[in-house]
Coordinates of C-alpha atoms and ligand atoms in Angstrom, one line a residue:
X1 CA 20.2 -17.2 15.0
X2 CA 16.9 -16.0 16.4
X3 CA 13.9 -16.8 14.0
X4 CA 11.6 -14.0 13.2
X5 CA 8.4 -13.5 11.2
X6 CA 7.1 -11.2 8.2
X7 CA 3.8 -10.4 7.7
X8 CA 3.0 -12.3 4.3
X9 CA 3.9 -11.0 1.0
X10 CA 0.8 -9.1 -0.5
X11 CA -0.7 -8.6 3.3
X12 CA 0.2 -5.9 5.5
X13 CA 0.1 -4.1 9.2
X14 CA -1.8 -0.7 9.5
X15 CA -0.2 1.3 12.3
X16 CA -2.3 3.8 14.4
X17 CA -1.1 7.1 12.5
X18 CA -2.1 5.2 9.0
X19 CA -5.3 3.8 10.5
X20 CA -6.7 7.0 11.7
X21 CA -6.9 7.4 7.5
X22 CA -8.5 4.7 6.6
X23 CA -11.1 5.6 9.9
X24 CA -11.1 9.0 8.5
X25 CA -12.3 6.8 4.9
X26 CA -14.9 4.5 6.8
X27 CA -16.6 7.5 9.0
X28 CA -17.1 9.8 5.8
X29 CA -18.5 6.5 3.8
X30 CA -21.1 5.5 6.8
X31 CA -22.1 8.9 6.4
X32 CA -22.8 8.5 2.7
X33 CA -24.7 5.1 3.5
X34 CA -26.9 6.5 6.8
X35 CA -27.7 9.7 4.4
X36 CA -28.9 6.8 1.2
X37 CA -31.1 4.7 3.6
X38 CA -28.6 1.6 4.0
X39 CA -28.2 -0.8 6.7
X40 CA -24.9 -2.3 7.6
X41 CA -24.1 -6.2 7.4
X42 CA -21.0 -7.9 8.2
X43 CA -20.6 -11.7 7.2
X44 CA -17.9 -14.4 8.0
X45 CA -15.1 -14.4 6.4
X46 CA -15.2 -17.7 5.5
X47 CA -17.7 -19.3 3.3
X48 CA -18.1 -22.9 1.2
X49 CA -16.0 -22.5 -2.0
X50 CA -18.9 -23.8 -4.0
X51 CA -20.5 -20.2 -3.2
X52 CA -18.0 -18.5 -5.4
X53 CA -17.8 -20.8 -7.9
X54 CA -21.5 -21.0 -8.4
X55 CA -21.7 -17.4 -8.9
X56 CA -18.6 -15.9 -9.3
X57 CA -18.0 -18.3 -11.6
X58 CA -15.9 -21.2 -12.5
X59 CA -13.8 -19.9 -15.5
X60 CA -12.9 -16.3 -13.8
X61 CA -9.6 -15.7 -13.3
X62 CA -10.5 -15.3 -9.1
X63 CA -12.5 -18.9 -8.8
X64 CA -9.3 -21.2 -11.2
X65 CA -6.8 -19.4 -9.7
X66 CA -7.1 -16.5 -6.8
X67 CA -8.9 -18.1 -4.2
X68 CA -7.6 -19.2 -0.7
X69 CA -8.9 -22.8 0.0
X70 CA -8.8 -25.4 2.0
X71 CA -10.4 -28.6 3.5
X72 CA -12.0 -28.6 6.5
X73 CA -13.7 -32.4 7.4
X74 CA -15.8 -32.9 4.3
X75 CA -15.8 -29.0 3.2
X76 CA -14.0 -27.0 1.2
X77 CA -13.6 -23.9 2.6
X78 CA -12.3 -20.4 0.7
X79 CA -11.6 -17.3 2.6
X80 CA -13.5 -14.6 0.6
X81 CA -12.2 -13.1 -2.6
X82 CA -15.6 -10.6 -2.7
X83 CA -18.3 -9.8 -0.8
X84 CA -21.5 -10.0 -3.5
X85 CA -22.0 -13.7 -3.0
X86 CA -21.7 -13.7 0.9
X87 CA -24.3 -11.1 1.1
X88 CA -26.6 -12.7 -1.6
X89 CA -26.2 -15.9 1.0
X90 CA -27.2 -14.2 3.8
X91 CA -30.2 -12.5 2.3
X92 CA -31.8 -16.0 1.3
X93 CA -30.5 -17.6 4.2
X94 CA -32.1 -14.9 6.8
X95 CA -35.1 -14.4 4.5
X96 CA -34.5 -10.8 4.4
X97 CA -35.9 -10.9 0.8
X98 CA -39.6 -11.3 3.2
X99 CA -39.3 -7.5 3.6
X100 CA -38.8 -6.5 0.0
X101 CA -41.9 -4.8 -0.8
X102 CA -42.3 -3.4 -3.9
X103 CA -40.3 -0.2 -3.8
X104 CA -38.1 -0.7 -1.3
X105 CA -35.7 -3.0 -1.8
X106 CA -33.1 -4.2 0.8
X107 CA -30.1 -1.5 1.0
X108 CA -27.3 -3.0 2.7
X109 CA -23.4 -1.9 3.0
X110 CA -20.4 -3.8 4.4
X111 CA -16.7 -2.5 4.9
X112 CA -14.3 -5.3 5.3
X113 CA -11.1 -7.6 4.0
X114 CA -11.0 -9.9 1.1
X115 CA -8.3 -12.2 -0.2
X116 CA -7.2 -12.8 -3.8
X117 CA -3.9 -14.8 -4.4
X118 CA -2.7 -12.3 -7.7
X119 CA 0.5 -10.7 -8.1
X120 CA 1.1 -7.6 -5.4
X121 CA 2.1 -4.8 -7.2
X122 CA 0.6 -0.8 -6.5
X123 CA -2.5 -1.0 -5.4
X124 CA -3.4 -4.8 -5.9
X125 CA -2.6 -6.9 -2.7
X126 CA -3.6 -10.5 -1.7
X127 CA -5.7 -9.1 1.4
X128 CA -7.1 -6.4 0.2
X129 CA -9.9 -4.2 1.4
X130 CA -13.4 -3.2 0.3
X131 CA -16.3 -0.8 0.8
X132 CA -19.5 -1.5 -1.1
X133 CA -22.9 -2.0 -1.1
X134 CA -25.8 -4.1 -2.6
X135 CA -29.5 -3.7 -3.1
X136 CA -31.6 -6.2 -3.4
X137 CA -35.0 -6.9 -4.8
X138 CA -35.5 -3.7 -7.3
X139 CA -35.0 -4.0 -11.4
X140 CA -35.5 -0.4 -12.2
X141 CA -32.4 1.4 -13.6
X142 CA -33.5 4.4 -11.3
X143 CA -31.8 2.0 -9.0
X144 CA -28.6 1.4 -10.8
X145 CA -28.0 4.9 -10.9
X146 CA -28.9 6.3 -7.7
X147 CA -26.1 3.8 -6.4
X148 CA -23.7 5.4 -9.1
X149 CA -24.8 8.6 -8.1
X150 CA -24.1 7.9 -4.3
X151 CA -20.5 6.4 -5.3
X152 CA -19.4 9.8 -6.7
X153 CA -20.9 11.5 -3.7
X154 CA -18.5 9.4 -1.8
X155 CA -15.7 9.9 -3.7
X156 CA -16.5 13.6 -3.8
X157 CA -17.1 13.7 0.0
X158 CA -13.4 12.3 0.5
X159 CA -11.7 14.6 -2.4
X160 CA -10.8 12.0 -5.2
X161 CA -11.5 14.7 -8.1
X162 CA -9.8 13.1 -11.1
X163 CA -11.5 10.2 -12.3
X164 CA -14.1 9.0 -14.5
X165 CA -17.8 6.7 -14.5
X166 CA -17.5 3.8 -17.6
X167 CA -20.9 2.1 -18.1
X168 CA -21.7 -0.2 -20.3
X169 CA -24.4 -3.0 -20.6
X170 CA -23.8 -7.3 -20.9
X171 CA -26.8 -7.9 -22.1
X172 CA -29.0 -10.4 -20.6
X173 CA -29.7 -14.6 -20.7
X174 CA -31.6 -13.4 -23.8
X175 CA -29.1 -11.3 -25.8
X176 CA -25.8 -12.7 -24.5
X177 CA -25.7 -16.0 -25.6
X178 CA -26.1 -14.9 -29.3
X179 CA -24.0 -12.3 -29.3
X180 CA -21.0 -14.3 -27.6
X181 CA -22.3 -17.2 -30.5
X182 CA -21.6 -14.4 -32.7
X183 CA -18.3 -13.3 -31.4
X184 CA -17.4 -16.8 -31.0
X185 CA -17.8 -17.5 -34.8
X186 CA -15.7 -14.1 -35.1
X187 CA -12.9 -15.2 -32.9
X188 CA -12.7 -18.8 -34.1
X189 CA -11.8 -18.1 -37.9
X190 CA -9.3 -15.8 -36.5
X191 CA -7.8 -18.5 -33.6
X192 CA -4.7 -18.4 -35.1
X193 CA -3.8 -15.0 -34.9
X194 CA -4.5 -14.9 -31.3
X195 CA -2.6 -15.6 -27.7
X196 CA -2.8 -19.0 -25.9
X197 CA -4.8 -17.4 -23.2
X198 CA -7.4 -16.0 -25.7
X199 CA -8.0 -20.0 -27.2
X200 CA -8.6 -20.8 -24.0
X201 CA -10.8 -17.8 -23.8
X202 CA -12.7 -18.2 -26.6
X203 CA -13.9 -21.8 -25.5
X204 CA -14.4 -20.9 -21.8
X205 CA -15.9 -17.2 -22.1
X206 CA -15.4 -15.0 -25.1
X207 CA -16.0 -11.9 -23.7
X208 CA -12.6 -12.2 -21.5
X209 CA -10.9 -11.6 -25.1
X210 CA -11.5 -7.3 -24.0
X211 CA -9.2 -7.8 -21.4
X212 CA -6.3 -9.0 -23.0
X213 CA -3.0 -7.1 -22.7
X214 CA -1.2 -8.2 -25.5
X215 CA -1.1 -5.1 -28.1
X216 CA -1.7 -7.6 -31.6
X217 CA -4.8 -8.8 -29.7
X218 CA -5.7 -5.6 -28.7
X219 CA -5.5 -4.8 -32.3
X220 CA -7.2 -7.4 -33.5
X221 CA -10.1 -7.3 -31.3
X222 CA -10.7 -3.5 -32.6
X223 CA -12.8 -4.7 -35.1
X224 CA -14.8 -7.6 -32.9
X225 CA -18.7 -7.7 -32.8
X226 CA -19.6 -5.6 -29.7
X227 CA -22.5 -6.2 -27.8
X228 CA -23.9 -3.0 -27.8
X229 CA -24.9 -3.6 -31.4
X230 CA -26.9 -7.3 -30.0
X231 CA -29.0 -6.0 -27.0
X232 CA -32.2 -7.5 -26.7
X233 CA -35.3 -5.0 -26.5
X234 CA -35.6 -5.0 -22.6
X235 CA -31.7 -4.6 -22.2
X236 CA -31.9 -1.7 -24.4
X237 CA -34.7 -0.1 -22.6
X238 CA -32.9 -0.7 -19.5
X239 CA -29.6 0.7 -20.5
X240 CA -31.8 3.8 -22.1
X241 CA -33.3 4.3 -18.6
X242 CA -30.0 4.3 -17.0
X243 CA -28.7 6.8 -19.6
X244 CA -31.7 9.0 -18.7
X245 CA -31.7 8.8 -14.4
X246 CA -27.8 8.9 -15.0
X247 CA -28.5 12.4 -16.6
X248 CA -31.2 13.2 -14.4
X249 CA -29.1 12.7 -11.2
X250 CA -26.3 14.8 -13.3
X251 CA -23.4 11.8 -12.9
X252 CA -21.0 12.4 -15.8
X253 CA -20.1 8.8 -17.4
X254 CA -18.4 7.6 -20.4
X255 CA -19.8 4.5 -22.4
X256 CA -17.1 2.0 -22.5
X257 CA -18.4 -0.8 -25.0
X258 CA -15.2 -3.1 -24.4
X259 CA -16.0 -3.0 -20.0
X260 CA -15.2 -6.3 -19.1
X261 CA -15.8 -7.2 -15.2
X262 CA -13.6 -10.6 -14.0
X263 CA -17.2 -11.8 -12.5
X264 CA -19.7 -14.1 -14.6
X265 CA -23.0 -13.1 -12.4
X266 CA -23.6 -9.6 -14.0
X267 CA -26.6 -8.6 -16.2
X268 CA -27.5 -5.1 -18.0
X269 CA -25.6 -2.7 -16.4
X270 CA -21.9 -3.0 -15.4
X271 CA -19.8 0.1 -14.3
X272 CA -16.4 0.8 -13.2
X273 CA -15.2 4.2 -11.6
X274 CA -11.2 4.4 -12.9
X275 CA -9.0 7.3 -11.1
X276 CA -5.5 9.0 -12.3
X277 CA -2.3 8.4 -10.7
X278 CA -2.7 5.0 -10.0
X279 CA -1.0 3.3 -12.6
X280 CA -2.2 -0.3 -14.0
X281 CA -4.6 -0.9 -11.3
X282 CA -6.2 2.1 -12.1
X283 CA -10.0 0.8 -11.3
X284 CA -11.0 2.5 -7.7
X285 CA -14.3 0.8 -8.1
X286 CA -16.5 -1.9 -10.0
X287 CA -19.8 -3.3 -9.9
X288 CA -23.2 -3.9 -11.8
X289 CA -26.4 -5.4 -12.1
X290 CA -26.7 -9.5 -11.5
X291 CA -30.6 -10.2 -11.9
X292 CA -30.7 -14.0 -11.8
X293 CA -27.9 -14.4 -8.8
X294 CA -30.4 -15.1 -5.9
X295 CA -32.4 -17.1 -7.8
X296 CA -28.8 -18.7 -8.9
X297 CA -28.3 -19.3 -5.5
X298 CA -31.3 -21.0 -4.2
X299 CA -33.6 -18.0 -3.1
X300 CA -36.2 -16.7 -5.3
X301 CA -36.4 -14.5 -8.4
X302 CA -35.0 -10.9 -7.2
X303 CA -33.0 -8.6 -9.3
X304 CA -29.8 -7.1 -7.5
X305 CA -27.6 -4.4 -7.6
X306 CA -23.8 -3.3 -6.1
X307 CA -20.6 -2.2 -6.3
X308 CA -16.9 -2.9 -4.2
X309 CA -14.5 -0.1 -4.3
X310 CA -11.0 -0.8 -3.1
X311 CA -9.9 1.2 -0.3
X312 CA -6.3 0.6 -0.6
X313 CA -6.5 2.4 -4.0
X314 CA -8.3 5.3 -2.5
X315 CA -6.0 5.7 0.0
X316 CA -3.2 6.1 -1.7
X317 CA -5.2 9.1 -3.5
X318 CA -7.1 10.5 -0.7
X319 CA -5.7 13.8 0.6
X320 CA -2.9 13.7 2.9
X321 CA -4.8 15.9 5.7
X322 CA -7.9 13.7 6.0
X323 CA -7.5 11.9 9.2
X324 CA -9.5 11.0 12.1
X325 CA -8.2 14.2 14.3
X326 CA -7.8 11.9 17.8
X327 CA -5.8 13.8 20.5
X328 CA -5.8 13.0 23.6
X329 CA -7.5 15.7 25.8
X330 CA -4.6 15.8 28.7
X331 CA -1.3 15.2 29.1
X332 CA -0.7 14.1 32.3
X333 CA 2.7 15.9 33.9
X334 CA 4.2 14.1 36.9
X335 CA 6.2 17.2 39.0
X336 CA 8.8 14.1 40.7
X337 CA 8.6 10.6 41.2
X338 CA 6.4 11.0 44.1
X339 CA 3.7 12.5 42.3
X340 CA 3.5 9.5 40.0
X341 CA 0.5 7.5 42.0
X342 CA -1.1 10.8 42.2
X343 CA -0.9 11.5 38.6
X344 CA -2.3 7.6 38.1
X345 CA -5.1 8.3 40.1
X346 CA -6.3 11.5 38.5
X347 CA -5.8 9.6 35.2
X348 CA -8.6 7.1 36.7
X349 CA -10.7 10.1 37.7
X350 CA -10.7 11.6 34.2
X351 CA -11.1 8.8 32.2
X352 CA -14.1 7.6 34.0
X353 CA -15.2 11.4 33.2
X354 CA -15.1 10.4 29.2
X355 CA -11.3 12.2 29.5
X356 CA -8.5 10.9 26.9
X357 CA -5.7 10.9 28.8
X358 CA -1.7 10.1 27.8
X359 CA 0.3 9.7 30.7
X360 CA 3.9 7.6 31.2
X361 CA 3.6 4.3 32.3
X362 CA 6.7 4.9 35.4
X363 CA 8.0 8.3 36.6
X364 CA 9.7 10.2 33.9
X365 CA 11.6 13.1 34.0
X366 CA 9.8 16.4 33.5
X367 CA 11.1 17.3 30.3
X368 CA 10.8 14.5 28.6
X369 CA 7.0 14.4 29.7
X370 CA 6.6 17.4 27.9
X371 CA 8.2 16.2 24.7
X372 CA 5.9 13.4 25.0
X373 CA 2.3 15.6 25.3
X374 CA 3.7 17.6 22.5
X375 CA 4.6 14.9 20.3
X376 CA 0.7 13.3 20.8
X377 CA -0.4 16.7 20.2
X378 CA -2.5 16.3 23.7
X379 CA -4.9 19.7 24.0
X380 CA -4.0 20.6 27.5
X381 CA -1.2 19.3 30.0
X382 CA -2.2 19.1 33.5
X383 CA 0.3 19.5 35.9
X384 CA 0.3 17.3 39.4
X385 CA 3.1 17.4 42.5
X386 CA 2.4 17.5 46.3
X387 CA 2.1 21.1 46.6
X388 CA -0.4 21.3 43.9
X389 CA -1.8 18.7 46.0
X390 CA -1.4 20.3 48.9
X391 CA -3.2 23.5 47.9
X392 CA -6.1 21.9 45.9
X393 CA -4.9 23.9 42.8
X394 CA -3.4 22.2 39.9
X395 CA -1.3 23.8 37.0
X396 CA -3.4 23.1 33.4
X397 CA -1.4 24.6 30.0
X398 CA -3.7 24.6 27.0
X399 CA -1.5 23.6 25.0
X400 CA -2.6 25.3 21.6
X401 CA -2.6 28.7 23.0
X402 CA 0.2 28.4 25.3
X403 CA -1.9 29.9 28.0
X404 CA -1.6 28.5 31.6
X405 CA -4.1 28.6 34.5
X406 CA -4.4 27.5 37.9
X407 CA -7.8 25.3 38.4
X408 CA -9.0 23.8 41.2
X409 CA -9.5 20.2 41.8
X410 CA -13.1 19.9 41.4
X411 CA -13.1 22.3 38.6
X412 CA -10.4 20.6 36.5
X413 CA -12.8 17.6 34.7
X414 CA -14.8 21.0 33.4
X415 CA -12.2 22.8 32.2
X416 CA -10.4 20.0 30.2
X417 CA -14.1 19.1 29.1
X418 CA -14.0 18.2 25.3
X419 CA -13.2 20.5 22.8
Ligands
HAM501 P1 -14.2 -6.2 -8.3 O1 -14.1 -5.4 -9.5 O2 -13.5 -7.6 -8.4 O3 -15.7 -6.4 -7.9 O4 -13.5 -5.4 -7.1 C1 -14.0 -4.1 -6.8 C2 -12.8 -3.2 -6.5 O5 -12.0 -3.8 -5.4 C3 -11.8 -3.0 -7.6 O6 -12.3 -2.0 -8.5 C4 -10.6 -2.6 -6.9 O7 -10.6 -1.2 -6.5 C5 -10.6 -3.4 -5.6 N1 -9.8 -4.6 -5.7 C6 -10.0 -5.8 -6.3 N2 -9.0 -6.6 -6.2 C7 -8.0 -6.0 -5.5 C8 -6.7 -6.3 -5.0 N3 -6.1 -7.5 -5.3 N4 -6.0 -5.4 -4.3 C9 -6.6 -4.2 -4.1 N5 -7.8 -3.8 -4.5 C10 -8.5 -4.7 -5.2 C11 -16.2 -7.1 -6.9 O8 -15.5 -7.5 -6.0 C12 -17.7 -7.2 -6.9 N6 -18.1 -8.0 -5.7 C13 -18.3 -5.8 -6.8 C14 -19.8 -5.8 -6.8 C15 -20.6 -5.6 -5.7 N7 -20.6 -6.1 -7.8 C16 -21.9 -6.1 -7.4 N8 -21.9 -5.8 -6.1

């Protein structure tokens, strides 16, 4: 039996009419960007696994159990489950943080594939796909929310209209460690009532206890400690400033005290953008504040911003007409097999001319030429045999109107043009 191969569960091929969506998605986006002032980086793929776990951190669910690794001589390598900490890399490592001047921080965007090892279901797949942004170098929660603000333009801009902004804050290295003392205490006189996974929880990072999906935990956790009550002053300020620019900018949001993001490097602000009709995996976007990551990382004290939103999840809301509208401009129509090298030669002369051009790869028979310019929706067929030839004229059929016209061969680059 002859052995063939399946694209690997939780991975998958995008074919040319699906992709034209997802170009559709990444044209309206770099619009958003170029219109917000933000530059466009792209990183490896592949980065030292030490990167994650140094800031995405080492008890997150992504860093003990998600991540693609492997050795490589003397390194470990992981493919990347996010893109924060790649671009936080690059920012020390090119010194890009020498052109942060007060004011303007570093606005950069990427579009790209990650990789997380979790269970495929709707909407969650091993390589997955992400649009999102990070500025770097600017603490003012004017910042946060202009990046919010510029999310829901996006989302706007591609017609996702059911969905909804949760903020909430984590505190800070001031306010966090006694509140999660506080919780701690909470959680451990009640250890018993709990799941295994929440014990383990409670020891390795308390605040994981939100995201529990067992109902009696659920429950339970009802009446835990919240954070919003522990805020330091500054925090408070800072989420108070975000309430006001957040109002200011007119982004409707719902305070969601029980947030919790499956990344250790936030600080302050932390937001998720959920949408209907996605089921579980509901979350089209996430991200926050992480003051403290560059410095975390080796480069010096700058605050930072982002946010990842997941673009198969958008897809599978986003309108069914938006698509990247790419006919071909000419059908090319072979009149008998002699016309064929003909027909390949004026498919030379119009491409060269900027010309899309669909034409069969050996000499077809008329009709089913025609079947094939209708089924590529080409704009015009252009009809070539040796008396066309002969007389300099050629037969071109716009092929939205219906309307033929004879054209003559120096004329016909011009009158296919681009629509
Ligand atoms: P995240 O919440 O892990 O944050 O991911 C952001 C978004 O990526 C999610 O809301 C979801 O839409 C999508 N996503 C995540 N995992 C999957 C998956 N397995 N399959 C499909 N979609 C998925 C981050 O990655 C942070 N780096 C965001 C950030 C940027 N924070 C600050 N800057």
């Amino acid at each position: 039996m002859k052995k063939t191969y399946r694209a690997l569960r939780g991975t998958h091929d995008i074919l040319p009419a699906e992709a034209r969506r997802w170009r559709y998605l990444e044209r309206v986006s770099r619009d958003i960007f170029r219109r917000y002032d933000f530059g466009e980086i792209r990183t490896p793929i592949l980065e030292q696994t030490a990167l994650f776990s140094r800031s995405v951190g080492e008890s997150s669910d992504i860093v003990r159990k998600e991540m693609y690794s492997f050795e490589r001589g003397d390194d470990s390598l992981s493919l990347r489950p996010e893109n924060t900490a790649p671009v936080v890399r690059a920012f020390i490592e090119q010194s890009l943080h020498r052109g942060v001047a007060t004011g303007y921080p570093e606005r950069l965007f990427y579009i790209g594939p990650m990789f997380r090892y979790e269970r495929p279901q709707k909407g969650r797949r091993r390589q997955f796909h992400q649009i999102g942004v990070e500025v770097l170098g600017a603490a003012e929660p004017a910042v946060d929310a202009e990046a919010i603000r510029m999310s829901e333009d996006l989302f706007d801009a591609i017609g996702i209209s059911d969905r909804e902004v949760r903020i909430a804050s984590v505190g800070d290295a001031t306010c966090r460690p006694v509140y999660l003392a506080v919780l701690r205490d909470w959680l451990e006189s009640r250890q018993d009532q709990v799941c295994e996974d929440c014990r383990r929880r409670i020891k390795e990072n308390p605040l994981r206890i939100f995201d529990c999906k067992r109902e009696s935990d659920q429950l339970l956790y009802r009446d835990a400690p919240l954070l919003a009550q522990h805020l330091c002053e500054p925090c408070r300020e800072h989420d108070d400033g975000l309430k006001r620019a957040l109002d200011r900018l007119e982004v409707n949001y719902v305070q969601s005290e029980r947030l919790v993001r499956g990344l250790d490097y936030y600080r302050r602000t932390v937001f998720e953008t959920v949408a209907a009709g996605l089921g579980a995996q509901d979350a089209i976007l996430g991200g926050g504040r992480y003051d403290g990551l560059v410095e975390e990382l080796g480069g010096p004290a700058l605050p930072g911003f982002g946010f990842a939103i997941g673009m198969e999840r958008l897809l599978l809301l986003m309108p069914a007409d938006r698509v990247d509208d790419e006919r071909p401009d000419v059908a090319l129509i072979a009149l008998g097999d002699e016309a064929w090298w003909d027909a390949v030669d004026w498919a030379r002369r119009l491409r060269a001319a900027g010309i899309a051009v669909s034409m069969a790869s050996r000499p077809r028979p008329m009709g089913a030429q025609i079947k094939r310019a209708s089924k590529r929706r080409a704009r015009f067929a252009l009809f070539i045999g040796e008396s066309e030839k002969a007389a300099g004229a050629y037969g071109l059929k716009d092929l939205d109107s219906g309307k033929q016209r004879t054209v003559a061969t120096d004329e016909i680059v011009r009158a296919i043009g681009r629509k």
